[in-house]
Coordinates of C-alpha atoms in Angstrom, one line a residue:
M56 CA -18.5 -16.6 12.2
K57 CA -15.3 -18.3 10.7
T58 CA -12.5 -20.0 11.7
Y59 CA -9.1 -19.7 10.4
G60 CA -5.5 -21.4 11.4
V61 CA -2.7 -20.1 10.0
F62 CA -2.4 -21.6 6.5
I63 CA 1.5 -23.3 6.3
D64 CA 2.6 -25.4 4.1
G65 CA -0.8 -25.6 1.4
E66 CA -2.4 -26.3 5.4
W67 CA -4.5 -25.1 7.5
Q68 CA -2.9 -25.3 11.1
E69 CA -4.2 -24.8 14.4
T70 CA -1.7 -22.9 17.2
G71 CA -3.7 -24.0 20.3
E72 CA -4.8 -20.3 20.5
R73 CA -7.5 -17.7 19.2
Y74 CA -8.6 -14.1 18.8
E75 CA -11.5 -12.2 18.2
V76 CA -11.7 -10.2 14.8
R77 CA -14.2 -7.7 15.4
N78 CA -16.4 -4.9 12.7
P79 CA -14.9 -1.9 13.5
A80 CA -18.7 -0.7 12.6
N81 CA -20.5 -2.0 15.3
G82 CA -17.7 -3.8 17.5
E83 CA -19.3 -7.6 16.8
V84 CA -17.0 -10.7 16.3
I85 CA -16.8 -11.9 12.6
A86 CA -13.8 -14.3 12.6
L87 CA -11.8 -16.1 15.0
C88 CA -8.0 -16.7 14.1
A89 CA -4.9 -18.5 15.4
V90 CA -2.2 -16.9 17.2
A91 CA 0.7 -17.8 15.3
G92 CA 4.2 -17.6 17.4
A93 CA 7.5 -18.3 17.0
A94 CA 7.2 -22.0 15.8
Q95 CA 4.8 -21.1 13.4
V96 CA 7.3 -18.4 11.9
Y97 CA 10.4 -21.4 11.3
Q98 CA 7.4 -23.8 10.0
A99 CA 6.0 -21.0 7.6
V100 CA 9.7 -20.1 6.6
E101 CA 11.2 -23.6 6.2
A102 CA 7.9 -24.5 3.9
A103 CA 8.7 -21.9 1.9
Q104 CA 12.4 -22.5 1.7
R105 CA 11.9 -26.4 0.5
A106 CA 9.4 -24.8 -2.2
F107 CA 11.4 -22.4 -3.5
A108 CA 13.6 -24.8 -5.3
D109 CA 10.6 -26.7 -7.6
W110 CA 9.0 -23.0 -7.7
S111 CA 11.8 -21.1 -8.9
A112 CA 12.5 -23.9 -11.4
R113 CA 8.9 -23.9 -13.5
S114 CA 8.8 -21.6 -16.1
Y115 CA 7.6 -17.8 -16.1
E116 CA 4.6 -18.8 -18.1
E117 CA 3.4 -21.9 -16.0
R118 CA 4.0 -19.4 -13.2
G119 CA 1.5 -17.1 -14.9
E120 CA -1.3 -19.3 -15.5
L121 CA -1.4 -20.3 -12.0
L122 CA -1.6 -16.5 -10.7
R123 CA -4.4 -15.8 -13.5
A124 CA -6.4 -19.2 -12.2
V125 CA -5.9 -17.0 -8.7
A126 CA -7.6 -13.7 -9.7
A127 CA -10.5 -16.3 -11.5
S128 CA -10.7 -18.2 -8.5
I129 CA -11.3 -14.2 -6.6
Q130 CA -13.4 -12.9 -9.6
R131 CA -16.1 -16.1 -8.6
R132 CA -16.0 -14.7 -4.9
F133 CA -16.1 -11.4 -5.8
E134 CA -19.2 -10.4 -3.8
E135 CA -17.7 -11.8 -0.1
F136 CA -14.5 -10.8 -1.1
A137 CA -15.4 -7.0 -1.2
V138 CA -17.8 -7.7 1.8
T139 CA -15.5 -9.6 4.1
E140 CA -12.7 -6.5 3.1
S141 CA -15.7 -3.8 4.1
Q142 CA -16.9 -5.9 7.6
Q143 CA -13.3 -6.0 8.8
T144 CA -12.1 -2.7 8.0
G145 CA -15.1 -0.5 8.3
R146 CA -14.7 0.7 5.0
C147 CA -17.8 1.7 2.4
L148 CA -18.9 -1.5 0.3
R149 CA -19.5 0.5 -2.4
E150 CA -15.3 1.3 -2.4
T151 CA -14.5 -2.7 -2.2
M152 CA -16.7 -3.2 -4.8
A153 CA -15.3 -0.7 -6.6
H154 CA -11.8 -0.5 -5.9
D155 CA -10.1 -2.9 -3.9
V156 CA -11.7 -6.4 -5.5
P157 CA -11.6 -5.4 -9.0
A158 CA -8.2 -3.9 -8.2
T159 CA -6.9 -6.5 -6.9
I160 CA -7.9 -9.5 -9.7
A161 CA -6.0 -7.1 -12.6
V162 CA -2.8 -6.8 -10.3
F163 CA -2.9 -10.9 -10.5
E164 CA -3.7 -10.6 -14.3
Y165 CA -1.3 -8.3 -15.2
F166 CA 1.4 -9.5 -13.6
A167 CA 0.6 -12.9 -15.2
G168 CA 1.3 -11.5 -18.5
I169 CA 4.1 -9.9 -17.3
A170 CA 5.9 -12.4 -16.4
P171 CA 8.3 -12.6 -19.8
A172 CA 9.5 -9.5 -19.0
I173 CA 11.9 -11.2 -16.7
H174 CA 15.1 -11.6 -19.0
G175 CA 18.4 -10.8 -18.6
E176 CA 20.9 -9.0 -21.1
T177 CA 24.0 -9.4 -23.6
L178 CA 26.1 -6.4 -22.6
P179 CA 29.2 -5.4 -25.3
I180 CA 32.0 -5.7 -23.2
P181 CA 36.0 -5.2 -24.3
G182 CA 38.0 -9.1 -25.4
N183 CA 37.3 -12.1 -27.0
Y184 CA 34.4 -12.9 -24.0
L185 CA 30.6 -13.4 -23.7
N186 CA 29.4 -11.3 -21.0
Y187 CA 25.2 -11.1 -19.8
T188 CA 23.3 -11.4 -17.1
R189 CA 20.5 -13.2 -15.6
R190 CA 17.3 -11.8 -13.1
E191 CA 17.1 -14.4 -10.7
P192 CA 14.4 -14.8 -7.5
Y193 CA 15.4 -13.9 -3.9
G194 CA 13.8 -17.1 -2.4
V195 CA 11.8 -16.4 1.0
V196 CA 10.3 -12.7 0.6
A197 CA 8.3 -12.1 4.1
A198 CA 5.6 -9.7 3.4
I199 CA 4.2 -7.3 6.4
T200 CA 0.6 -5.6 5.2
P201 CA -1.6 -2.8 6.6
W202 CA -5.0 -2.9 7.6
N203 CA -6.7 0.1 5.4
F204 CA -6.5 -2.3 2.1
P205 CA -5.7 -5.3 3.0
L206 CA -6.4 -7.4 0.0
W207 CA -4.8 -5.4 -2.6
L208 CA -2.0 -4.4 -0.8
A209 CA -1.1 -8.1 -0.1
A210 CA -1.6 -8.4 -3.7
I211 CA 0.7 -5.8 -5.3
K212 CA 2.9 -7.7 -2.7
V213 CA 2.1 -11.4 -3.4
A214 CA 1.5 -10.8 -7.6
P215 CA 4.7 -9.9 -8.5
A216 CA 7.1 -12.0 -6.1
L217 CA 5.2 -15.5 -6.9
V218 CA 5.3 -14.7 -10.5
A219 CA 8.9 -14.0 -10.3
G220 CA 9.8 -17.5 -8.8
N221 CA 10.2 -16.4 -5.2
T222 CA 8.3 -18.3 -1.9
M223 CA 6.1 -15.7 0.2
V224 CA 5.4 -16.0 4.1
I225 CA 2.9 -13.0 4.8
K226 CA 1.8 -11.1 8.0
P227 CA -1.3 -9.6 7.9
A228 CA -2.2 -6.5 10.5
P229 CA -4.0 -7.9 13.1
T230 CA -6.8 -6.7 12.8
T231 CA -7.7 -7.4 9.1
P232 CA -6.6 -10.7 8.0
L233 CA -9.5 -12.3 6.7
T234 CA -9.1 -11.2 3.2
T235 CA -5.7 -13.1 3.1
L236 CA -6.4 -15.8 4.4
M237 CA -9.4 -15.9 2.1
L238 CA -6.9 -15.4 -0.3
A239 CA -4.7 -18.4 1.0
E240 CA -7.5 -20.6 0.3
A241 CA -8.0 -19.3 -4.0
M242 CA -4.4 -19.9 -3.6
R243 CA -5.0 -23.8 -2.7
E244 CA -8.3 -23.8 -5.1
S245 CA -5.9 -22.6 -8.0
G246 CA -2.9 -24.8 -7.9
I247 CA -0.5 -22.9 -6.4
P248 CA 2.2 -25.6 -5.2
D249 CA 2.8 -26.3 -1.0
G250 CA 4.9 -23.8 0.6
V251 CA 4.7 -21.0 -2.1
F252 CA 2.1 -18.8 0.3
N253 CA 2.0 -18.7 3.8
V254 CA -0.2 -16.4 6.1
L255 CA 1.0 -16.0 9.8
T256 CA -1.8 -14.0 11.8
D257 CA -1.0 -12.4 15.6
P258 CA -3.6 -10.3 18.0
T259 CA -0.3 -8.4 18.9
P260 CA 1.6 -6.1 16.5
G261 CA 5.3 -6.6 15.9
T262 CA 5.4 -10.2 17.4
V263 CA 5.5 -12.2 14.2
G264 CA 6.9 -9.7 12.4
D265 CA 10.0 -8.4 14.2
L266 CA 10.3 -12.8 14.5
L267 CA 10.0 -12.4 10.4
T268 CA 12.2 -9.4 9.6
G269 CA 14.9 -11.0 12.0
H270 CA 14.9 -14.6 10.5
P271 CA 17.8 -15.8 8.8
G272 CA 16.2 -17.6 6.0
V273 CA 14.3 -14.7 4.9
N274 CA 15.7 -13.1 1.6
K275 CA 13.5 -9.9 0.9
I276 CA 11.3 -8.3 3.0
A277 CA 8.5 -5.9 1.6
F278 CA 6.9 -4.0 4.0
T279 CA 3.9 -1.4 4.0
G280 CA 3.1 0.8 7.3
S281 CA 4.0 3.6 9.0
T282 CA 7.2 5.5 8.9
A283 CA 8.1 4.6 12.3
V284 CA 7.5 1.0 11.9
G285 CA 9.4 0.7 8.6
V286 CA 12.5 2.3 10.7
R287 CA 12.5 -0.7 12.9
V288 CA 12.1 -2.9 9.9
M289 CA 15.2 -2.1 8.7
Q290 CA 17.1 -2.0 11.7
R291 CA 15.7 -5.8 12.4
A292 CA 16.6 -6.7 8.0
A293 CA 20.3 -5.3 8.6
T294 CA 21.3 -8.3 11.4
N295 CA 20.9 -10.5 8.1
V296 CA 21.5 -7.9 5.5
V297 CA 18.8 -8.7 3.7
P298 CA 16.7 -5.9 1.4
V299 CA 13.9 -4.3 2.0
S300 CA 11.6 -2.3 0.0
L301 CA 9.2 0.4 2.0
E302 CA 5.7 1.8 1.0
L303 CA 5.2 4.2 4.5
G304 CA 3.4 7.2 5.0
G305 CA 2.1 10.5 3.6
K306 CA 0.8 14.1 4.0
S307 CA 0.1 14.9 0.3
P308 CA -0.6 18.0 -1.6
F309 CA -3.6 19.0 -3.5
I310 CA -2.5 22.2 -5.4
V311 CA -5.8 24.0 -7.0
F312 CA -4.2 26.4 -9.6
A313 CA -7.0 29.4 -10.3
D314 CA -7.5 28.0 -14.5
C315 CA -8.9 24.2 -12.9
D316 CA -12.5 22.8 -14.2
F317 CA -13.4 23.7 -11.4
E318 CA -16.2 20.7 -10.2
R319 CA -14.2 18.3 -11.4
T320 CA -11.6 19.6 -9.1
L321 CA -13.7 20.2 -5.9
A322 CA -15.1 15.9 -7.5
Y323 CA -11.8 14.8 -6.7
A324 CA -10.4 16.9 -3.4
L325 CA -13.8 14.5 -1.6
L326 CA -12.5 11.7 -3.1
A327 CA -8.7 12.3 -2.7
N328 CA -9.5 13.9 1.2
F329 CA -12.4 11.0 2.3
F330 CA -12.2 7.4 0.7
A331 CA -11.1 5.1 3.3
Q332 CA -12.1 8.2 6.0
G333 CA -8.8 9.6 4.9
Q334 CA -7.4 6.1 6.4
M335 CA -4.6 6.2 4.0
C336 CA -1.8 6.8 2.9
T337 CA -2.4 9.1 -0.4
A338 CA -4.6 11.1 1.2
A339 CA -4.4 14.8 0.2
T340 CA -4.5 16.7 3.5
R341 CA -3.3 19.5 2.4
I342 CA -5.6 21.5 -0.1
L343 CA -3.5 24.2 -1.6
V344 CA -6.2 27.0 -3.2
E345 CA -4.8 29.6 -5.5
R346 CA -6.2 32.7 -4.1
P347 CA -8.6 33.9 -6.9
I348 CA -11.0 30.9 -6.1
Y349 CA -9.5 30.5 -3.0
E350 CA -13.2 31.6 -1.2
R351 CA -15.6 29.4 -3.8
F352 CA -13.2 26.5 -3.3
K353 CA -13.7 26.3 0.0
E354 CA -17.2 26.9 0.8
A355 CA -18.1 24.5 -1.8
F356 CA -15.6 22.1 -0.6
V357 CA -16.9 22.9 3.1
A358 CA -20.9 21.9 2.3
R359 CA -19.9 18.9 0.3
A360 CA -17.9 17.2 3.2
A361 CA -20.6 17.8 5.3
W362 CA -23.5 16.3 2.8
L363 CA -21.6 13.1 2.2
Q364 CA -23.7 10.1 3.5
V365 CA -22.2 8.9 7.1
G366 CA -24.0 5.1 7.6
D367 CA -23.3 1.6 7.9
P368 CA -20.7 0.3 5.9
L369 CA -22.6 -2.2 4.3
D370 CA -25.2 -0.1 3.0
P371 CA -24.9 0.3 -0.7
A372 CA -26.0 4.1 -0.2
T373 CA -23.3 5.0 2.8
E374 CA -20.9 7.5 1.1
F375 CA -18.6 7.3 4.3
G376 CA -18.0 4.5 6.6
T377 CA -15.8 4.4 10.2
L378 CA -12.5 5.0 11.1
H379 CA -11.4 1.4 11.9
K380 CA -10.3 1.3 15.5
Q381 CA -10.5 3.3 18.8
E382 CA -6.9 4.5 18.7
Q383 CA -7.4 6.1 15.7
V384 CA -10.6 8.2 16.9
E385 CA -8.6 9.0 20.1
K386 CA -5.3 10.0 17.7
T387 CA -7.8 11.9 15.0
M388 CA -9.5 14.2 17.9
R389 CA -5.8 14.5 19.3
Y390 CA -5.1 16.0 16.4
V391 CA -8.1 18.2 16.1
E392 CA -7.5 19.6 19.6
M393 CA -4.3 20.1 18.7
A394 CA -5.1 22.6 15.7
R395 CA -7.5 24.6 17.4
R396 CA -4.7 25.5 19.7
D397 CA -2.3 26.3 16.9
G398 CA -5.3 29.1 15.7
A399 CA -6.8 26.8 13.3
T400 CA -10.6 26.9 12.2
V401 CA -12.9 24.2 12.1
L402 CA -15.1 24.8 8.9
T403 CA -16.9 21.3 9.3
G404 CA -17.0 18.4 11.6
G405 CA -14.4 17.6 14.1
N406 CA -15.7 15.5 16.4
R407 CA -16.7 11.9 17.1
I408 CA -20.0 10.6 16.0
T409 CA -21.6 9.0 19.1
E410 CA -25.5 9.4 19.1
P411 CA -27.3 5.7 17.7
P412 CA -26.9 4.2 15.4
F413 CA -23.4 5.2 15.1
D414 CA -22.6 5.0 19.4
K415 CA -21.3 1.3 19.0
G416 CA -18.6 2.3 15.6
F417 CA -15.6 4.4 15.4
Y418 CA -17.1 7.3 13.5
F419 CA -16.0 10.6 13.2
Q420 CA -16.9 13.2 11.3
P421 CA -15.6 14.7 7.5
T422 CA -13.2 17.4 8.5
V423 CA -12.1 20.8 7.2
L424 CA -9.7 23.3 8.8
E425 CA -8.4 26.8 7.8
N426 CA -6.1 29.3 9.0
L427 CA -3.9 26.1 10.2
P428 CA 0.0 27.2 10.5
P429 CA 1.9 25.3 7.3
D430 CA 4.5 24.6 9.8
S431 CA 2.4 23.1 12.8
R432 CA 2.5 19.5 13.3
V433 CA -1.0 19.9 12.5
A434 CA -0.2 20.5 8.7
C435 CA 3.3 18.1 8.8
E436 CA 2.4 14.8 10.2
E437 CA -0.2 11.9 9.1
I438 CA -3.1 11.8 10.5
F439 CA -4.9 8.6 9.0
G440 CA -8.2 10.3 9.7
P441 CA -10.6 12.4 7.6
V442 CA -8.7 15.3 8.3
T443 CA -7.7 18.0 5.8
A444 CA -7.2 21.6 5.7
L445 CA -7.3 24.7 3.3
F446 CA -4.7 26.6 2.5
P447 CA -4.0 29.7 0.0
F448 CA -1.3 29.9 -2.1
E449 CA 0.2 32.9 -4.9
G450 CA 1.3 31.7 -7.7
E451 CA 3.5 29.1 -8.7
Q452 CA 6.5 28.7 -6.7
E453 CA 4.7 29.3 -3.1
A454 CA 2.4 26.8 -4.4
I455 CA 5.8 24.4 -5.0
A456 CA 7.2 25.6 -1.6
L457 CA 4.1 24.6 0.2
A458 CA 3.9 21.1 -1.1
N459 CA 7.5 20.5 -0.5
A460 CA 7.6 21.7 3.2
T461 CA 7.0 17.9 4.6
E462 CA 9.3 15.3 5.3
Y463 CA 7.1 12.7 3.5
G464 CA 7.0 12.5 -0.1
L465 CA 4.4 9.8 -1.8
A466 CA 2.4 11.8 -3.8
A467 CA 0.7 15.0 -5.0
G468 CA -2.3 16.1 -6.8
I469 CA -1.9 19.2 -9.5
W470 CA -5.2 20.5 -10.8
T471 CA -4.8 23.2 -14.2
Q472 CA -5.9 23.4 -17.3
D473 CA -2.2 24.9 -18.4
I474 CA -0.1 21.8 -19.8
G475 CA 2.9 23.5 -19.5
K476 CA 2.3 24.8 -15.9
A477 CA 1.2 21.4 -14.7
H478 CA 4.3 19.9 -16.2
R479 CA 6.6 22.3 -14.3
V480 CA 5.0 22.1 -10.9
A481 CA 5.1 18.9 -11.6
H482 CA 8.8 18.4 -12.0
Q483 CA 9.5 20.3 -9.1
I484 CA 7.3 18.7 -6.4
Q485 CA 9.5 16.2 -4.2
A486 CA 6.9 13.1 -4.4
G487 CA 7.1 9.8 -6.1
K488 CA 3.4 9.7 -7.3
I489 CA 2.2 12.6 -9.5
W490 CA -1.6 12.9 -10.9
I491 CA -2.6 16.1 -12.9
N492 CA -6.4 16.5 -13.4
C493 CA -6.9 13.2 -11.4
Y494 CA -6.6 11.8 -8.3
N495 CA -5.8 7.9 -6.6
M496 CA -5.5 6.3 -9.7
I497 CA -3.1 3.3 -9.2
P498 CA -3.1 1.3 -12.1
P499 CA -1.0 -2.0 -11.8
G500 CA 1.0 -1.2 -14.9
A501 CA 2.4 2.0 -13.5
P502 CA 5.0 2.1 -10.8
Y503 CA 4.2 3.6 -6.8
G504 CA 6.4 4.6 -4.3
G505 CA 7.6 7.5 -2.5
Y506 CA 10.2 10.5 -1.9
K507 CA 12.1 10.9 1.5
K508 CA 10.4 9.7 4.4
S509 CA 7.7 8.0 2.7
G510 CA 10.0 5.3 1.5
F511 CA 12.2 3.7 -1.5
G512 CA 11.6 1.0 -4.2
R513 CA 8.3 0.9 -6.6
E514 CA 5.5 -1.4 -6.5
L515 CA 3.6 -2.4 -9.3
G516 CA 4.7 -2.1 -12.6
L517 CA 7.4 -3.9 -14.4
H518 CA 10.0 -1.7 -12.2
C519 CA 8.1 -3.6 -9.1
L520 CA 8.5 -7.3 -10.9
L521 CA 12.6 -6.0 -12.2
D522 CA 13.9 -4.1 -9.3
L523 CA 12.3 -5.5 -6.1
Y524 CA 11.9 -9.3 -6.4
T525 CA 14.6 -10.4 -8.8
Q526 CA 18.4 -9.2 -8.5
V527 CA 21.1 -9.8 -11.0
K528 CA 23.5 -12.3 -11.7
N529 CA 26.6 -11.6 -14.2
I530 CA 27.8 -14.2 -15.9
Q531 CA 31.4 -14.2 -18.2
I532 CA 32.4 -16.6 -20.8
D533 CA 36.4 -16.4 -22.1
L534 CA 36.1 -17.5 -26.0
S535 CA 39.5 -16.5 -26.8
P536 CA 41.7 -20.0 -27.9
D537 CA 45.1 -18.0 -26.4
Y538 CA 46.3 -19.9 -23.5
F539 CA 46.4 -17.7 -20.0
E540 CA 50.1 -17.0 -18.9
W541 CA 49.7 -14.5 -16.6
F542 CA 50.9 -16.9 -13.1
S543 CA 51.3 -19.9 -15.0
T544 CA 53.8 -22.9 -13.6
R545 CA 57.0 -22.8 -16.0

């Protein structure tokens, strides 16, 4: 079992108090972490402010090389990162090995390589002037990350923010801070200067987060989490007129047309719903199936959901791990009972798994619903658990109407072999990320973010680097030799 302090100004500091981080699969304590408070928040922000002048003055190439060193450090500890991510989240080791760690390394390498794309423009304006822009970093970025993909969701904020010349204070979720703290170790090992990257941990949601988002020394806030907390972050940031980027919840549609590649679609439907036990904002929790294949798809999907291998997340054979915490189990159960009251049929699952060896963890069966009213709370609200519902539809327009009948707009999947239909539907779906004949592919070079109450701002890609972590300065020079006489002294 490891013990961590907070990471401030390149050093590990004890705060006099610690809290336990537990494995949700069995309840075992896997680490002790320091409890940060107001004093540590102010120390971390001040350290980031001091480090900013030197860090922002370095060339993009130098900052990029240091980020490549961070990627190499993570690569050297690949298995340790993957195992720790699995232990603290309850997600399958096969997922963290195949996705989280390699995707994190790819993010650092991508932004290290794209750094030279940060450049200004020369603007053709009337008159004898030279007018140009510069892109400059904001200063201190405060990042707040959730518990479902803590390492990767930290990386997609940290890498672009740092390569653009910002410094950072990050607060990981209370229950999953360990891989972010390991990232601090990688930063230190790689030669990232003191104060550029700081990590604060605390067991109480909102405490350190509120202090950070309202701190006058913070110049930019990046948040991933629930829509409700995102609203609070915006309110806190407004006090100091600080720009915010938000990646929030989702209720994504998975639209299956009758002409789809059936087996491929079926396999991706399982991935879209039960990867990470459904605890992801892009989970395709509304499967819309065209009527000619509805019954066939339902039978096959329900059978495969019931066959998923539930087990110890660290067992390479496990396909479906544990929910992250007791609150998620209770919330998921409430929504299943609500669905039953609304007349829905539970085709498979619907209950917590309590028999040994699952009795010490937060295991819940993969659950599939049918006959759920499209306007019910269960059909419209984010559950963040392994619950999906099937809906039949007739034709493109009904599919589009059902897909858009939610306040969220993060992602959507479209399954058809008719490319014209795919484009027509994609153009009308109100979501920031559309997958056609694939799902949950989030490459580092493509923008990712939502419409409506799924947030704003685009993480990843060049859009992220330029729009989220740099600000534009305009400079104009008068090249005319003529004397300016408008208000000259006579």
